[in-house]
XYZ file of C-alpha atoms in Angstrom:
633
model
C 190.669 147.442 136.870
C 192.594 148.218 133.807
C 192.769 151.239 132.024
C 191.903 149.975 128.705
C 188.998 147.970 130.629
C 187.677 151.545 131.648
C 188.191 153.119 128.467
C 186.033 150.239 126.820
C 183.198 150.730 129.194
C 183.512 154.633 129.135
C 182.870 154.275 125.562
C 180.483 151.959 125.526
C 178.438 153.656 127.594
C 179.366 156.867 125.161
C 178.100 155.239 122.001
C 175.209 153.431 123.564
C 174.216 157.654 124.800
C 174.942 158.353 121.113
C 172.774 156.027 119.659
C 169.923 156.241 122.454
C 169.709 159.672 121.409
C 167.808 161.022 124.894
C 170.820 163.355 125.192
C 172.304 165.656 122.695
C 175.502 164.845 121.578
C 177.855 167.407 122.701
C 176.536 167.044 126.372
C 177.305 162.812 126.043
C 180.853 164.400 124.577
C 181.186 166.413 127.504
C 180.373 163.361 130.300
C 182.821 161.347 128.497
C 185.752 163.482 128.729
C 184.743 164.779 132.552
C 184.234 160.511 133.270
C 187.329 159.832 131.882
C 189.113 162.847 134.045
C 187.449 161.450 136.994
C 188.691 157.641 136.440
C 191.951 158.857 135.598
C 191.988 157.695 132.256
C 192.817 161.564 130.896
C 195.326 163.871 133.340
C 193.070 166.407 134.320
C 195.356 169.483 133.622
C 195.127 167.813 129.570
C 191.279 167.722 129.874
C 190.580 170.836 127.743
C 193.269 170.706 125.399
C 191.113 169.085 122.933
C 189.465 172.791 122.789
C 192.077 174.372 121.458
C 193.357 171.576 119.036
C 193.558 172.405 115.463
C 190.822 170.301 114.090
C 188.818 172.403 116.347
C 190.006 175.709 115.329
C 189.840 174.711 111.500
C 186.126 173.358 111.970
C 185.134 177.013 113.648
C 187.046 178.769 110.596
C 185.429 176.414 107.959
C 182.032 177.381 109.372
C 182.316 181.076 109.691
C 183.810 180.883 105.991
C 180.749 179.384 104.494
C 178.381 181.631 106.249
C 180.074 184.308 104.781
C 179.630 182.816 101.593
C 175.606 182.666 102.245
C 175.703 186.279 103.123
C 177.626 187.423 100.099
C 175.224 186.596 97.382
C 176.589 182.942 96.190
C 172.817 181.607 96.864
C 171.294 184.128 94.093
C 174.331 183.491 91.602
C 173.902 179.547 92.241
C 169.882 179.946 92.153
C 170.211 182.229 88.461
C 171.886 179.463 86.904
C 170.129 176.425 88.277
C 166.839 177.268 87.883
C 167.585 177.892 84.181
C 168.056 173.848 83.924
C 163.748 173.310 83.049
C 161.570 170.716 83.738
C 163.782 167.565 82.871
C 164.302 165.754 85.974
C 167.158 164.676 85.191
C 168.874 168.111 84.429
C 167.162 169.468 88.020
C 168.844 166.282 89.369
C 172.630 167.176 87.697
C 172.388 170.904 88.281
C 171.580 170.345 91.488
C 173.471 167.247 92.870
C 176.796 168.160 91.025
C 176.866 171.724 92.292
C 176.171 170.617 95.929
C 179.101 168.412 95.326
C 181.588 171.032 94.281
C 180.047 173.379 96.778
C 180.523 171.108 99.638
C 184.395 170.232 98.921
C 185.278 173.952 99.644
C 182.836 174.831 102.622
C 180.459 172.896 105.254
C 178.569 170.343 103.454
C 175.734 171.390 105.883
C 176.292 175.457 104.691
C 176.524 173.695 101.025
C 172.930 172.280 101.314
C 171.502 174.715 102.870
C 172.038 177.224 99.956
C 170.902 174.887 97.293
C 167.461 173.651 99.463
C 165.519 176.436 99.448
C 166.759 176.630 95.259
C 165.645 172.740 94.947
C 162.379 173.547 96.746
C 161.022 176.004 94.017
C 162.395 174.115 91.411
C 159.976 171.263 92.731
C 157.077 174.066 93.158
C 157.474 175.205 89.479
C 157.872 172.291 87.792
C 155.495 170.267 89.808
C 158.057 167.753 90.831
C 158.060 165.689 93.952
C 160.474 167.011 96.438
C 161.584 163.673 97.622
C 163.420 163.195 94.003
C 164.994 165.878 94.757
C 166.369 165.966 98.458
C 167.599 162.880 99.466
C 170.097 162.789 96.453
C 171.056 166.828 97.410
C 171.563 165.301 100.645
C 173.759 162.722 99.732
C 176.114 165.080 97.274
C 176.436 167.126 99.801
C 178.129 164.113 101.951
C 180.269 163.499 98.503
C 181.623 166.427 98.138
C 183.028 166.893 101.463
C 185.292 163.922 100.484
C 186.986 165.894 98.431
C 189.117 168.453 100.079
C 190.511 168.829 103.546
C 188.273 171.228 104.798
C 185.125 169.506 102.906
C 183.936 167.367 106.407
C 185.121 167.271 110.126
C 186.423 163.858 109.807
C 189.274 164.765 107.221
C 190.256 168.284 109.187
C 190.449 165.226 112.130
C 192.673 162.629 110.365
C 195.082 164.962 109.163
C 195.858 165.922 112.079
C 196.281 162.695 113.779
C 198.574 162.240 111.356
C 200.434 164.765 112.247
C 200.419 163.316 115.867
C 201.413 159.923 114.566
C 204.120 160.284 111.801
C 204.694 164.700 112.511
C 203.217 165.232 108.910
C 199.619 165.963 108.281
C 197.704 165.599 104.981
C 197.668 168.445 102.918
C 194.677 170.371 101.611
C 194.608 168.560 98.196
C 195.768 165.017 100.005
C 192.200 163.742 100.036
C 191.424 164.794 96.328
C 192.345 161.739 94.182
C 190.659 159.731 96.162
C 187.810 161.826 97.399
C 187.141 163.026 93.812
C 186.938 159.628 91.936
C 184.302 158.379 94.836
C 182.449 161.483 94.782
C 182.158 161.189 90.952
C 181.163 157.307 90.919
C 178.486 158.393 93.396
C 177.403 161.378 91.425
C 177.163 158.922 88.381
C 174.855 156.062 90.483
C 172.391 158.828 91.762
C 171.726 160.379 88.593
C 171.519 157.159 86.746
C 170.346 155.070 88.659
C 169.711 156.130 93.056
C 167.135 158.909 92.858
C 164.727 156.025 90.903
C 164.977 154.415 94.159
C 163.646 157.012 96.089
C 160.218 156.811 97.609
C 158.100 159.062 95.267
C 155.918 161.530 98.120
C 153.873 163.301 95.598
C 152.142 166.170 96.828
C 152.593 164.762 100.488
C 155.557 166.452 100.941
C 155.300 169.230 99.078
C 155.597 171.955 101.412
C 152.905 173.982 99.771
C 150.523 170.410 100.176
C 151.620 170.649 103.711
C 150.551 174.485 104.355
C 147.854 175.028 102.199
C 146.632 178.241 104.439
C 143.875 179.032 102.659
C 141.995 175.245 103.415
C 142.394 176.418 107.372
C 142.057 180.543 107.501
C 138.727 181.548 109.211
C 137.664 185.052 109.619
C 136.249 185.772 112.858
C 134.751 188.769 113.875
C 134.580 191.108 117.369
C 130.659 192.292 118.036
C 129.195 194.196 120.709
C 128.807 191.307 122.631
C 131.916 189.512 122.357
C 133.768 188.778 125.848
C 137.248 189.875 123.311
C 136.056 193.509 122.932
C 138.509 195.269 124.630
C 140.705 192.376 124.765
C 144.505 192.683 123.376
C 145.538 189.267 121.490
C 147.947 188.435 124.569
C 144.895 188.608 126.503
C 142.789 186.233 123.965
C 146.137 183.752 123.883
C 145.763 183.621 128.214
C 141.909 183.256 127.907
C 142.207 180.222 125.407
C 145.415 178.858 127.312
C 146.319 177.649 123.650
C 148.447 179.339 121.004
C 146.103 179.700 117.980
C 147.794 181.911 115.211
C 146.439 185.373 114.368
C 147.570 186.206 111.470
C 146.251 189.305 110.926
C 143.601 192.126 112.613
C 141.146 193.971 109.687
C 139.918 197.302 110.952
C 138.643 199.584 108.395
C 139.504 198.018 105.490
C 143.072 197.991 106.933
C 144.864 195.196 107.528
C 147.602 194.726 110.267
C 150.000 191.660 110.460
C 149.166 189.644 114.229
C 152.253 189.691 115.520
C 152.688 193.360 114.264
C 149.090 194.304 116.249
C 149.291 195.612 120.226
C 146.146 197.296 120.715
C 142.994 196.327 121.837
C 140.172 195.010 119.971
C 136.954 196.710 119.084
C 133.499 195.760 117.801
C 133.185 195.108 114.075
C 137.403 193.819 114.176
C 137.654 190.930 112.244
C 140.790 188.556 113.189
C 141.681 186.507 109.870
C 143.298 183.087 111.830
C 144.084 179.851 110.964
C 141.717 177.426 113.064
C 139.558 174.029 112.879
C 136.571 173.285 114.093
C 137.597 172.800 117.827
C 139.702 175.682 117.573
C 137.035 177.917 116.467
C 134.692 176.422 119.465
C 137.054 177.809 122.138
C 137.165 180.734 120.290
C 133.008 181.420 120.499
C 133.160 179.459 123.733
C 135.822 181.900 125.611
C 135.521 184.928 123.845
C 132.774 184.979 122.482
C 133.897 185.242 118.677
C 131.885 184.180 115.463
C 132.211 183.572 112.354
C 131.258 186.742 110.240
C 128.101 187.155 108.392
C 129.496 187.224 104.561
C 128.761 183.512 103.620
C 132.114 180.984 103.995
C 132.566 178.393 100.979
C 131.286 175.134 101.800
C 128.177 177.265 103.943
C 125.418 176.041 101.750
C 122.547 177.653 103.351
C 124.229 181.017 102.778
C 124.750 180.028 99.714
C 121.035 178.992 98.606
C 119.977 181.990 100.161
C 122.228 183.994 98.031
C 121.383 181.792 94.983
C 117.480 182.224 95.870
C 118.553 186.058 95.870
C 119.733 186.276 92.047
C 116.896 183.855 91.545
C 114.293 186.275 92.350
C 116.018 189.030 91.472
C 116.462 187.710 87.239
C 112.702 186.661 87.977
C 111.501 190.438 88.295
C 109.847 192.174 85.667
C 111.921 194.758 83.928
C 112.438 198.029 85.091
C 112.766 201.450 83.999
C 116.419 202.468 82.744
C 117.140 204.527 85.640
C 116.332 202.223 88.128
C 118.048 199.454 86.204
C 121.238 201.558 86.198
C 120.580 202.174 90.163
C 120.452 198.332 90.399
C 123.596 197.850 88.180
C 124.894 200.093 90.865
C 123.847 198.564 93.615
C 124.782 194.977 92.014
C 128.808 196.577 91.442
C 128.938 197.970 95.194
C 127.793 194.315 96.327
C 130.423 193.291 94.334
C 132.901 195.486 95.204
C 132.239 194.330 98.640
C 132.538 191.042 97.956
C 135.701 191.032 96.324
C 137.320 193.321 99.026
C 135.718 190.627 101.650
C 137.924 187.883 99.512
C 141.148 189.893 99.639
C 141.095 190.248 103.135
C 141.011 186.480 103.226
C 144.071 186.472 101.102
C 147.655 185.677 102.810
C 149.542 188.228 100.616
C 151.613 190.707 103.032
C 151.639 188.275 105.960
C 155.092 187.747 106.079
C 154.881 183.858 106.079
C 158.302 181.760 105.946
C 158.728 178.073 105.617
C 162.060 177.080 107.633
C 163.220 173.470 108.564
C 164.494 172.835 112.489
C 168.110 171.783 112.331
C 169.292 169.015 114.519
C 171.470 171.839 117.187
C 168.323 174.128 116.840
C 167.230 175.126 120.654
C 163.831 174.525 119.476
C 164.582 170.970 119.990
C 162.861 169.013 122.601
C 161.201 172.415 123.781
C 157.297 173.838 122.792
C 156.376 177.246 121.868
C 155.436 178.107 125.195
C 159.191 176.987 126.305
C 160.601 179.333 123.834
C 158.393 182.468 124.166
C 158.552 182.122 120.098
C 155.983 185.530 120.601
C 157.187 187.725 123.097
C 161.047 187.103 122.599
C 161.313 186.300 119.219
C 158.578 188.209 117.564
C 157.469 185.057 115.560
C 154.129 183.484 115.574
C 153.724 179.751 114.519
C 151.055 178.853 112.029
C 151.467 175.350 111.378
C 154.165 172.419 111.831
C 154.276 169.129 109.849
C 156.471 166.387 110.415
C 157.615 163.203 107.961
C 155.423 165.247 105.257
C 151.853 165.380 106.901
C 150.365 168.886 108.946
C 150.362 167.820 112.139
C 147.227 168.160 113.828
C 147.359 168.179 117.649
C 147.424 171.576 119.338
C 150.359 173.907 118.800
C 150.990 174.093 122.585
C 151.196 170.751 123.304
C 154.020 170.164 120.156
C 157.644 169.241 121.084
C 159.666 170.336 117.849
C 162.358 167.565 116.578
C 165.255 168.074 113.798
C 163.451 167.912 110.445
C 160.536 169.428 111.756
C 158.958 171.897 109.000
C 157.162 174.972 110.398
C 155.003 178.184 108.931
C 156.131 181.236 110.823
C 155.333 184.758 110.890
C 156.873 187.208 111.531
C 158.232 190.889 110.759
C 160.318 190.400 107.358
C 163.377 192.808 109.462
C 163.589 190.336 112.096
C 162.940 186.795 110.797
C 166.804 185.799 109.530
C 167.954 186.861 112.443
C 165.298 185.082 114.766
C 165.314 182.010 112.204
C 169.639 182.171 112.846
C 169.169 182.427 116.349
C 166.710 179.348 116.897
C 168.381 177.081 114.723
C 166.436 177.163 111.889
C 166.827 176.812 108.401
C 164.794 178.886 105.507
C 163.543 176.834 102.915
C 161.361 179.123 100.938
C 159.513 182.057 101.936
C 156.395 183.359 101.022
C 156.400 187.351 99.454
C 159.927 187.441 101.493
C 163.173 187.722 100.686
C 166.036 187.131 103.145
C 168.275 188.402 100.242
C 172.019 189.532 101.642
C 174.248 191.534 100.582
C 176.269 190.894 96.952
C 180.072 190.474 98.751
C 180.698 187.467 96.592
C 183.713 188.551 94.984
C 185.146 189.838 98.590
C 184.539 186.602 100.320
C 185.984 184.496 97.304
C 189.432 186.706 97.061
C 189.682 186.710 100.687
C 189.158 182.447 100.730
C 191.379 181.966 97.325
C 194.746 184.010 99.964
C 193.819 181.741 102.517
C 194.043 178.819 100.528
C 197.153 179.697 98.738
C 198.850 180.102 101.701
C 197.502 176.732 102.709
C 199.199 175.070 99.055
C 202.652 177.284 99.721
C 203.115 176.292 102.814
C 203.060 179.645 104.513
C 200.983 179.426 107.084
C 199.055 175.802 108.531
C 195.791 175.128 107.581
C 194.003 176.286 111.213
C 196.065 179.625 111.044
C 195.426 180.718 107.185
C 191.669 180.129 107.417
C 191.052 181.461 111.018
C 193.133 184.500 109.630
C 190.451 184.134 106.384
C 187.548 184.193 109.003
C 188.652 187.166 110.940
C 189.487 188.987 107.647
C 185.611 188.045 106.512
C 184.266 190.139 109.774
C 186.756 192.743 109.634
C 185.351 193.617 106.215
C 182.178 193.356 106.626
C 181.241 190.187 104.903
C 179.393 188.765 107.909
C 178.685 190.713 110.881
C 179.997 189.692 114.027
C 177.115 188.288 115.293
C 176.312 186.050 112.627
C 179.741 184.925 112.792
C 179.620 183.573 116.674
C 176.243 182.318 115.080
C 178.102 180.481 112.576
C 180.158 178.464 115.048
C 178.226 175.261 115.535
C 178.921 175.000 119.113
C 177.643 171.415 119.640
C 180.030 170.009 116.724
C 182.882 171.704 118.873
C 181.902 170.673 121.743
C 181.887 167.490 120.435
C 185.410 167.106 119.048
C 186.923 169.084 121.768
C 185.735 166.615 123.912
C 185.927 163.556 122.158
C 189.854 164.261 121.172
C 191.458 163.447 124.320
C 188.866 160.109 125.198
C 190.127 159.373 121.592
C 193.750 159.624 122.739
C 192.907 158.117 126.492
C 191.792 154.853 123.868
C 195.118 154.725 122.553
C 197.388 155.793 125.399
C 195.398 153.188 127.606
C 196.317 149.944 124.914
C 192.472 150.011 124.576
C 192.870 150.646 120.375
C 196.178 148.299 120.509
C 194.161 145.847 121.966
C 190.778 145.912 119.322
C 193.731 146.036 117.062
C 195.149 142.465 117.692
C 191.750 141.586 117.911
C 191.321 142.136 114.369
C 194.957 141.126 113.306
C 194.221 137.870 114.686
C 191.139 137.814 113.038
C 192.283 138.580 109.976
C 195.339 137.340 109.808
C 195.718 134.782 107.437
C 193.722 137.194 105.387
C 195.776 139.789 102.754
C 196.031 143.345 104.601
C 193.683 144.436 102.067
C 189.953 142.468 103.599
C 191.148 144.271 107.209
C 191.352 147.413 105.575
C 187.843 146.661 103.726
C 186.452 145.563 107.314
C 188.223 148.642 108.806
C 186.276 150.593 106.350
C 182.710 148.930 106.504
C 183.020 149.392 110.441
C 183.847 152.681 110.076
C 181.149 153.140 108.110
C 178.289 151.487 110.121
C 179.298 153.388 113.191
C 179.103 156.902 111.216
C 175.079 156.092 110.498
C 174.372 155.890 114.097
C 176.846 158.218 115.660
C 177.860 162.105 114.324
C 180.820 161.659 111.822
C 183.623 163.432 113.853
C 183.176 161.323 116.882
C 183.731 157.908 114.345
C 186.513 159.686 113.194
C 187.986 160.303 116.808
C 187.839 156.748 117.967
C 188.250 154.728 114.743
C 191.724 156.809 113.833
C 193.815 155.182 116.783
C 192.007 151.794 116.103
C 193.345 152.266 112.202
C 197.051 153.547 113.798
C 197.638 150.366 115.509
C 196.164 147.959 112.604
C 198.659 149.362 110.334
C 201.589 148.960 112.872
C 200.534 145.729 113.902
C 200.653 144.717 110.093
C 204.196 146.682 109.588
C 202.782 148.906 106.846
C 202.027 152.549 106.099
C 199.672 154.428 107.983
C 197.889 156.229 104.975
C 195.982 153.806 103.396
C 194.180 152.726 107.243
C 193.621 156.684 107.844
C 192.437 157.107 104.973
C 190.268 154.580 104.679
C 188.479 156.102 108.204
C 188.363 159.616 106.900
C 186.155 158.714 103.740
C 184.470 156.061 105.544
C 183.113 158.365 108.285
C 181.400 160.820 105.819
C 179.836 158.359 104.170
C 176.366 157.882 106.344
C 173.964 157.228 103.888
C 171.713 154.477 105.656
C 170.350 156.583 107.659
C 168.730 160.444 108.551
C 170.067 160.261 112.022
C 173.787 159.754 110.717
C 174.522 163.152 109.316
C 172.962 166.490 109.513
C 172.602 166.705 105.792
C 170.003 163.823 106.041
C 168.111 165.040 109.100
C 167.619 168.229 107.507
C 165.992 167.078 104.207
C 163.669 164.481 106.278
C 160.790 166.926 106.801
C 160.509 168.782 103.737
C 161.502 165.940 101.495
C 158.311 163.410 103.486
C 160.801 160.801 104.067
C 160.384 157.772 107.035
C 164.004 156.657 108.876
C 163.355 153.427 106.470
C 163.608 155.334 103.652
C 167.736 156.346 103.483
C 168.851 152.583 102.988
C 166.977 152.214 99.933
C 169.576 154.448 97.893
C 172.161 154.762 100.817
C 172.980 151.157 100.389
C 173.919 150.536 96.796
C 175.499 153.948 97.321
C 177.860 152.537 100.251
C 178.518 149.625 98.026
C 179.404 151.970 95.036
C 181.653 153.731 97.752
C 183.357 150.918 98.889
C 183.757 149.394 95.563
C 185.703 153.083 94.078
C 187.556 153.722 97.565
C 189.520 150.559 98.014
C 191.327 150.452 94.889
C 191.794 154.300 94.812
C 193.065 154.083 98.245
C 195.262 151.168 97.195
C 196.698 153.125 94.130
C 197.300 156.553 95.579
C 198.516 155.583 99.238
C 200.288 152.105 99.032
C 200.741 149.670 101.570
């Protein structure tokens, strides 16, 4: 069989993985390149070589940069001046959207919107805007802006340096600008004008603070002489349920101690504040023998007649002496008293709670809480999750967590950002916690501004000066070097180390000449320029099903061999791939920007093409002609 025959079915079975979605990514990546050893189709001493390519290298850097720049304060500078815009939807819309855009052209688009989400989440909360106006259009500036520079997306850190390969010259950092810059502006225009109005409106839905109203589900239970708990320690209660129900918090003389904080054992007149429904709180008198405490619930009406029928009888009384009507003013205060101190220990103040959004390489994927020891080796306790902007209601055992997946955590505030970092997760807005880090700002920017002028003089290449930036960053202290491996997306790298030589096997192996005179004789009688819009809409399609750098990998030798085939320049055809492949917009699978705004924003899968397709016609419509203008045929 021919080697472009097995390079074809290699990567259709690759893309049909990619699209099935049973597998994650990286590990279809991986199978590829080992398949492709194994038939041959790559020499197996070049098998890893992809690893150490610099697209690879400058990905790694680019990440580790623009955690730095979350550590060093940029959120609270960005969040000081956006959340100055008011209640105008429109200005929320322009603050927000245009600075995601510049953000996103000089770091990770990802990094980018994960600064500004948490900042477009209370700007929902105060103004009491839906967060779905919001979200999808931070989303899809963040995509924007990453057309912009070199070291904005994957896909243009990958085409310059197949151009490299292909002509020995790659694109400079500022190549990509003129182009980049007029589409990301045309697209900034149509979403403020026009895109977020087609947005699904989820009001209240999908607010977050809709989705974990804690006070509609906290119960207070409490430990009597009787109870099979007494004694107990809340590991114990969690075996004797066999089900994860949150404590949030143990009251013992007028004290209150955070649950996951609380080792000890219980005692009689303990009450555990938890967050429970009706089943829930049957297992709990069921198994250990817990009930609800005697100061009257809302919604208990017979405790609350009686306590009506109380003041009834009591105004009903004839008058009394002085004295004894200051002893029952007395009395009527301390009942008070008690009252209200019975109502704050029902309050969540203190509790440590954080909201935080599952990205799509979190571990948490796929796995339940059990799986993950989220308790013992974490320190976190899950409250609640909700999912395409409803609380979902099955039991918190039994819950396999998928990217977009909002949950309530709680935790100890010196451990959550690094437990949140470590599982995958994303903060979107805590509650009476601040994962505040220290103000390096003007560090991390000086040290980022050398790299990049050595980038523009020419004194170093692009991989070099920012790895060099990147090891600079942890020397000083910016970002520790923990959170710096932490950075590293290991699944994107995976990805493209993998996917770089299959890419290459498609070329070497005629397989891209081949889809190449495919299209030339498709096309031919057609002007260069409706193969280079088809080249660009395919490009396209195949970046909303599959991750961006992988459409970069395989359309790039595809776009090589059109352009030699039509005896013109390579630029325009490479191009055309590297803005085409960060432009998923139909779609929340397509990019990680999308997937991550899904849960809090209350979107469906159906809901991206509404304003992702105009958007991909606005794209195509600016691109084209730019392309045409600044990188001729």
């Amino acid at each position: 069989m021919a080697d472009s025959t097995l390079v074809f079915i290699v990567l259709g079975l690759t893309l049909a993985a990619f699209v099935w979605g049973r597998f994650r990514y990286d590990l279809v990546a991986l199978s590829a390149l080992l398949g492709s050893v194994i038939l041959g189709l790559v020499p197996g001493e070049e098998a890893f070589l992809g690893f150490g390519h610099p697209a690879v290298i400058t990905v790694a850097a680019v990440l580790v940069l623009s955690r730095g720049f979350e550590r060093s304060g940029v959120v609270d500078v960005i969040a000081q001046q956006v959340l100055k815009v008011g209640e105008r939807l429109f200005l929320q819309l322009a603050a927000l959207t245009g600075t995601v855009v510049v953000l996103s052209g000089f770091m990770n688009n990802v990094g980018a919107l994960a600064l500004l989400l948490p900042v477009a989440m209370r700007l929902a909360r105060e103004h009491d805007t839906s967060p779905s106006l919001l979200l999808m259009p931070l989303a899809f500036g963040s995509l924007l802006g990453g057309l912009t520079t070199l070291i904005g997306t994957p896909p243009n850190i990958i085409i310059a340096s197949y151009r490299g390969s292909v002509i020995g010259e790659s694109f400079g950092l500022f190549s990509f600008s003129p182009v980049g810059v007029a589409v990301a502006l045309a697209g900034l225009a149509f979403i403020l004008l026009i895109g977020w109005r087609l947005v699904p409106q989820r009001a209240g839905k999908a607010s977050t603070e809709e989705m974990f109203d804690t006070a509609n589900y906290l119960v207070e239970l409490e430990v009597d002489e009787e109870a099979k708990a007494n004694g107990w320690t809340l590991r114990d209660l969690h075996e004797a349920l066999e089900e994860t129900i949150p404590v949030l918090a143990v009251v013992r003389d007028d004290r209150r101690r955070a649950g996951h904080a609380f080792h000890g054992e219980l005692r009689t007149g303990d009450i555990l504040l938890l967050e429970a429904g009706p089943e829930e709180m049957k297992l709990l008198e069921d198994k250990a023998g817990l009930r609800v405490g005697k100061e009257p619930e809302e919604g208990d009406e017979t405790a609350q007649q009686a306590e009506t029928d109380d003041d009834t009888r009591e105004a009903a009384m004839p008058a009394k002496d002085p004295a004894a009507q200051g002893r029952a003013h007395d009395e009527e205060d301390e009942k008070g008293s008690k009252k209200e101190k019975k109502k704050k220990s029902v309050d969540t103040e203190g509790l440590q709670l954080v909201e935080a959004v599952v990205r799509n390489d979190s571990m948490m994927v796929n796995r339940t809480v059990g799986q993950l020891r989220l308790h013992n080796q974490f320190g976190l306790h899950l409250v609640a999750v909700a999912r395409d902007g409803g609380r979902l209601k099955q039991r918190l055992r039994d819950i396999r967590f998928r990217p977009g997946d909002v949950l309530l955590l709680q935790g100890g505030e010196s451990e959550l950002s690094e437990s949140l970092a470590t599982l995958g997760c994303l903060p979107l807005a805590s509650r009476n916690l601040s994962l505040g880090q220290p103000r390096l700002l003007l560090v991390s920017l000086t040290i980022f501004a050398a790299a990049i002028l050595a980038i523009l003089l020419g004194v170093l290449p692009a991989a070099v000066a920012l790895a060099t930036a990147a090891l600079a960053s942890l020397l000083v202290g910016v970002l520790p070097l923990r959170e710096g491996y932490q950075a590293i997306d290991g699944p994107v790298l995976v990805l493209l180390g993998a996917m770089i030589p299959v890419g290459e096997a498609l070329e070497t192996s005629g397989g891209a000449a081949l889809i190449a005179d495919a299209l030339l004789g498709w096309g031919g009688q057609w002007p260069v320029v409706v193969t280079l819009v088809g080249l660009f809409v395919i490009t396209m399609m195949l970046s909303d099903i599959i991750n961006n750098a992988a459409a970069a990998v395989l359309m790039a030798p595809i776009a090589a061999s059109l352009a030699r085939g039509f005896e013109v320049s390579v630029d325009p055809f490479l191009m055309a791939v590297a803005v085409s492949a960060s432009c998923a917009f139909l779609t929340p699978i397509g990019h990680q920007s999308n997937t991550l705004v899904m849960g809090p924003g209350g979107y469906r899968f159906g809901d991206y093409w509404r304003m992702g397709l105009p958007l991909e016609v606005v794209v195509v419509a600016v691109a084209i002609p730019m392309i045409l203008m600044v990188w001729p045929l």
